[in-house]
Amino acid sequence: MDSGNSGSRPAIHPLIVEKRLSEKNEPSPHRPIQRRLSIRTLLRPHLGSLTLGFVAIAGESLANLLEPWPLKIVLDDVLRSKSSNAWTMRIVHAFLGYDKMALLKFACAAVLAIAVFDAICTYGEKYLTTSVGQWVSYDLRLSIYSHIQRLSLAFHDQKRTGDLISRVTDDIEAIQSFIMNGLLGVLINAMTLVGMIGVMFYLNWRFTLIALSVVPALFVMVYSYTRRIKKASREVRKKEGEITSVVEEVLSSIRVVKAFAREDYEVQRLERESLEAVDIAMRARSLKAKLTPLVGIVVAVGTGLVLWFGARLVLTGALSAGGLVVFILYLGKMYKPMQEISKMTDTYSKAAVGYERIQEVLQTSVGVKDTPKARRAPKFHGDIEFENVSFAYNDEAPVLNGVSLQIKAGQVSALVGPTGAGKTSIISLIPRFYDPSSGVIKIDGTDIKRFQQKSLRHQMSFVLQETVLFHAPVWQNIAYGKPSCTRQEIIHAAALANASEFIDKMPDGYNTIIGERGMTLSGGQRQRIAIARAVIRNTPILILDEPTSGLDSASEQLVFEALDRLMQGKTVAVIAHRLSTIQKADVIFVVKDGHIVESGKHEELMKLNGVYAELHNLQFQDVVTAEVS
Ligand code: UTP
Ligand code: MG
């Protein structure tokens, strides 16, 4: 973005942004992922706007300085008989002569001119700083969001969503607010300070040294307070992140809250967090409230010192009273920017903490990433092989131990085993949601780490235990699996997934909004939408994690029919607990305590009379008992 049009960047259609982003973020092995966004990188594209904004602020200050002048002309030169002889007035007289009416007109015109100049500068300054603030937050928001998308599931498993949300929203807002309200102000104040010190040295260097003698104390104070305020702000932001997390968690599981009648408890939980937040914020606030008055006191000490020494010089006749007054007036002007800067510490601290929190996310390593030599995966046949694979979610307890298995292209394989055995963990390794700690996973004989993640996942479809629907029309929810599909494909996929019968009955058919706050669907309907999502991708590999759990027999039947169609001609890994699915599988793997303990066809495993036979008999008993009762 160039600085010239940063204020009026043309509106871009959201889809174009999406396309541009997807092009920009296409993982390229040669493009190092930028991990640290320095302030310079962020501000560089806006240098032009910032400079202009700076000029505008300087113009504002100038207008403020000029404001009393027309009044002075009227008082001194129009209303009084004797005209003033100041050099500025001599210039005015040279142009306008001594005609009082002309001078009055000039003064009135000057009032208007100064006001217009001030208005233009103020507008320019507000417009430019707002625009820079907005574009910097835009850049930051996109960087952090796209980084969050790239971070591995292991990161998301640990991080609380609410905290991430608050980083993407509130922390960025703090930075934006500092850029809009503080950045240029601090610069102007710093420059005024330097200018004032220069003028004062010119007026009287001894006094200036006396006046500046309090500056070290001031500096130490502002520095230590800024550090403490920053620390306090950090805690405040952390607490705010926790509150967002609590709200996010509870609202997204409001069903559970209601089911267990824990509404009061949840309100109390938030109240407790909020009370702590108030407490921390009050502590931070008391620090902030102390700094400005303290600076005022130190400034008064400086003024007192100058008065003390100045008055004694006046008494001895070494200095005129007027000289002392002028100096004290300038002194006031020099201390003012210092006080202003100390007032900015709050906004600055919040922005600095926000920046830290954003950097923290940006610097988190992506985890599962493409190796520099990773290449696009060719079209898969679908042979999947695990060679002695071990895996742990965290460093401590391994979840999988030396798992070896082979699924041939076009085979339907079933994973069975007691709960917590590691079935979901095994299938999570195939799309590289996680990387194994040792061992190799191969597809068509090639280690999957040699493929780019995107091209790997493009050839797999998933139907998981819980289906997430987006707040969008039905057709978009189905097309999520293949954004480029046609309407015909969507309808075809819905038909194969046994979903068209209920979609057709919806008020707006395929355009009905479903998902969060849209029309709600039953478990079986959701599952069929998920299957349609997988059908439309038509990938050689299909991964199913208990796709029919929690369904009643009628919808299960419909889902099963759909699944059977979906599985045709694909390599399938299905975690199942239903006999019918398992018995049909070409190969069954029995998982227990992170190991594959048995594998083979149903009949073979039954003959073994081991873990599988036991599981089978237990369930068979259940079925029989259920039928009898
Ligand atoms: P799995 O989630 O792989 O078990 O967890 P499973 O076989 O699919 O179980 P069900 O049938 O769905 O219930 C295997 C182990 O990994 C741990 C779990 O505690 C479990 O002991 N685990 C799982 C983690 O440590 N972190 C996770 O994110 C998930
Ligand atoms: Mg599981």
PDB file of N, CA and C in Angstrom, residues 151-184:
ATOM      1  N   LEU A 151      -1.192 -22.180  12.800  1.00  0.00           N
ATOM      2  CA  LEU A 151      -0.664 -22.868  13.975  1.00  0.00           C
ATOM      3  C   LEU A 151      -1.290 -24.254  14.102  1.00  0.00           C
ATOM      4  N   SER A 152      -0.496 -25.196  14.616  1.00  0.00           N
ATOM      5  CA  SER A 152      -0.950 -26.586  14.603  1.00  0.00           C
ATOM      6  C   SER A 152      -2.079 -26.803  15.602  1.00  0.00           C
ATOM      7  N   LEU A 153      -2.741 -27.952  15.454  1.00  0.00           N
ATOM      8  CA  LEU A 153      -3.824 -28.286  16.376  1.00  0.00           C
ATOM      9  C   LEU A 153      -3.309 -28.396  17.801  1.00  0.00           C
ATOM     10  N   ALA A 154      -2.053 -28.830  17.949  1.00  0.00           N
ATOM     11  CA  ALA A 154      -1.487 -28.957  19.288  1.00  0.00           C
ATOM     12  C   ALA A 154      -1.544 -27.612  20.007  1.00  0.00           C
ATOM     13  N   PHE A 155      -1.296 -26.523  19.263  1.00  0.00           N
ATOM     14  CA  PHE A 155      -1.385 -25.182  19.841  1.00  0.00           C
ATOM     15  C   PHE A 155      -2.824 -24.871  20.235  1.00  0.00           C
ATOM     16  N   HIS A 156      -3.743 -25.140  19.312  1.00  0.00           N
ATOM     17  CA  HIS A 156      -5.144 -24.795  19.577  1.00  0.00           C
ATOM     18  C   HIS A 156      -5.745 -25.656  20.686  1.00  0.00           C
ATOM     19  N   ASP A 157      -5.232 -26.897  20.821  1.00  0.00           N
ATOM     20  CA  ASP A 157      -5.716 -27.748  21.911  1.00  0.00           C
ATOM     21  C   ASP A 157      -5.440 -27.087  23.253  1.00  0.00           C
ATOM     22  N   GLN A 158      -4.298 -26.397  23.329  1.00  0.00           N
ATOM     23  CA  GLN A 158      -3.882 -25.833  24.614  1.00  0.00           C
ATOM     24  C   GLN A 158      -4.408 -24.435  24.860  1.00  0.00           C
ATOM     25  N   LYS A 159      -4.470 -23.646  23.792  1.00  0.00           N
ATOM     26  CA  LYS A 159      -4.790 -22.223  23.954  1.00  0.00           C
ATOM     27  C   LYS A 159      -6.287 -22.040  24.122  1.00  0.00           C
ATOM     28  N   ARG A 160      -6.673 -21.110  24.972  1.00  0.00           N
ATOM     29  CA  ARG A 160      -8.102 -20.848  25.121  1.00  0.00           C
ATOM     30  C   ARG A 160      -8.543 -19.892  24.022  1.00  0.00           C
ATOM     31  N   THR A 161      -9.636 -20.273  23.379  1.00  0.00           N
ATOM     32  CA  THR A 161     -10.126 -19.491  22.243  1.00  0.00           C
ATOM     33  C   THR A 161     -10.383 -18.033  22.620  1.00  0.00           C
ATOM     34  N   GLY A 162     -11.010 -17.837  23.784  1.00  0.00           N
ATOM     35  CA  GLY A 162     -11.358 -16.472  24.200  1.00  0.00           C
ATOM     36  C   GLY A 162     -10.142 -15.577  24.281  1.00  0.00           C
ATOM     37  N   ASP A 163      -9.045 -16.136  24.787  1.00  0.00           N
ATOM     38  CA  ASP A 163      -7.827 -15.354  24.904  1.00  0.00           C
ATOM     39  C   ASP A 163      -7.312 -14.948  23.531  1.00  0.00           C
ATOM     40  N   LEU A 164      -7.378 -15.895  22.578  1.00  0.00           N
ATOM     41  CA  LEU A 164      -6.950 -15.573  21.212  1.00  0.00           C
ATOM     42  C   LEU A 164      -7.849 -14.498  20.614  1.00  0.00           C
ATOM     43  N   ILE A 165      -9.164 -14.640  20.857  1.00  0.00           N
ATOM     44  CA  ILE A 165     -10.100 -13.646  20.324  1.00  0.00           C
ATOM     45  C   ILE A 165      -9.735 -12.277  20.876  1.00  0.00           C
ATOM     46  N   SER A 166      -9.446 -12.221  22.166  1.00  0.00           N
ATOM     47  CA  SER A 166      -9.169 -10.909  22.745  1.00  0.00           C
ATOM     48  C   SER A 166      -7.856 -10.343  22.197  1.00  0.00           C
ATOM     49  N   ARG A 167      -6.944 -11.222  21.790  1.00  0.00           N
ATOM     50  CA  ARG A 167      -5.726 -10.694  21.170  1.00  0.00           C
ATOM     51  C   ARG A 167      -6.010 -10.112  19.789  1.00  0.00           C
ATOM     52  N   VAL A 168      -6.878 -10.810  19.050  1.00  0.00           N
ATOM     53  CA  VAL A 168      -7.172 -10.331  17.694  1.00  0.00           C
ATOM     54  C   VAL A 168      -8.009  -9.044  17.744  1.00  0.00           C
ATOM     55  N   THR A 169      -8.806  -8.877  18.801  1.00  0.00           N
ATOM     56  CA  THR A 169      -9.667  -7.688  18.840  1.00  0.00           C
ATOM     57  C   THR A 169      -9.113  -6.595  19.763  1.00  0.00           C
ATOM     58  N   ASP A 170      -9.117  -6.834  21.077  1.00  0.00           N
ATOM     59  CA  ASP A 170      -8.805  -5.766  22.026  1.00  0.00           C
ATOM     60  C   ASP A 170      -7.360  -5.286  21.967  1.00  0.00           C
ATOM     61  N   ASP A 171      -6.428  -6.224  21.840  1.00  0.00           N
ATOM     62  CA  ASP A 171      -5.031  -5.802  21.834  1.00  0.00           C
ATOM     63  C   ASP A 171      -4.724  -4.964  20.604  1.00  0.00           C
ATOM     64  N   ILE A 172      -5.314  -5.351  19.492  1.00  0.00           N
ATOM     65  CA  ILE A 172      -5.109  -4.572  18.282  1.00  0.00           C
ATOM     66  C   ILE A 172      -5.752  -3.198  18.440  1.00  0.00           C
ATOM     67  N   GLU A 173      -6.891  -3.171  19.118  1.00  0.00           N
ATOM     68  CA  GLU A 173      -7.567  -1.892  19.322  1.00  0.00           C
ATOM     69  C   GLU A 173      -6.712  -0.947  20.172  1.00  0.00           C
ATOM     70  N   ALA A 174      -6.001  -1.500  21.161  1.00  0.00           N
ATOM     71  CA  ALA A 174      -5.150  -0.652  22.010  1.00  0.00           C
ATOM     72  C   ALA A 174      -4.055  -0.006  21.169  1.00  0.00           C
ATOM     73  N   ILE A 175      -3.496  -0.774  20.255  1.00  0.00           N
ATOM     74  CA  ILE A 175      -2.445  -0.240  19.396  1.00  0.00           C
ATOM     75  C   ILE A 175      -3.026   0.840  18.487  1.00  0.00           C
ATOM     76  N   GLN A 176      -4.204   0.531  17.949  1.00  0.00           N
ATOM     77  CA  GLN A 176      -4.869   1.490  17.072  1.00  0.00           C
ATOM     78  C   GLN A 176      -5.129   2.793  17.820  1.00  0.00           C
ATOM     79  N   SER A 177      -5.590   2.679  19.040  1.00  0.00           N
ATOM     80  CA  SER A 177      -5.904   3.878  19.814  1.00  0.00           C
ATOM     81  C   SER A 177      -4.639   4.695  20.078  1.00  0.00           C
ATOM     82  N   PHE A 178      -3.523   4.021  20.341  1.00  0.00           N
ATOM     83  CA  PHE A 178      -2.284   4.762  20.569  1.00  0.00           C
ATOM     84  C   PHE A 178      -1.851   5.492  19.294  1.00  0.00           C
ATOM     85  N   ILE A 179      -1.955   4.813  18.161  1.00  0.00           N
ATOM     86  CA  ILE A 179      -1.546   5.469  16.916  1.00  0.00           C
ATOM     87  C   ILE A 179      -2.446   6.666  16.638  1.00  0.00           C
ATOM     88  N   MET A 180      -3.754   6.497  16.902  1.00  0.00           N
ATOM     89  CA  MET A 180      -4.683   7.566  16.585  1.00  0.00           C
ATOM     90  C   MET A 180      -4.580   8.733  17.555  1.00  0.00           C
ATOM     91  N   ASN A 181      -4.310   8.440  18.831  1.00  0.00           N
ATOM     92  CA  ASN A 181      -4.367   9.525  19.810  1.00  0.00           C
ATOM     93  C   ASN A 181      -3.023   9.933  20.384  1.00  0.00           C
ATOM     94  N   GLY A 182      -2.023   9.073  20.275  1.00  0.00           N
ATOM     95  CA  GLY A 182      -0.808   9.366  21.020  1.00  0.00           C
ATOM     96  C   GLY A 182       0.445   9.572  20.202  1.00  0.00           C
ATOM     97  N   LEU A 183       0.588   8.746  19.164  1.00  0.00           N
ATOM     98  CA  LEU A 183       1.873   8.684  18.467  1.00  0.00           C
ATOM     99  C   LEU A 183       2.390  10.058  18.059  1.00  0.00           C
ATOM    100  N   LEU A 184       1.586  10.793  17.273  1.00  0.00           N
ATOM    101  CA  LEU A 184       2.056  12.088  16.778  1.00  0.00           C
ATOM    102  C   LEU A 184       2.137  13.103  17.911  1.00  0.00           C
TER     103      LEU A 184
END
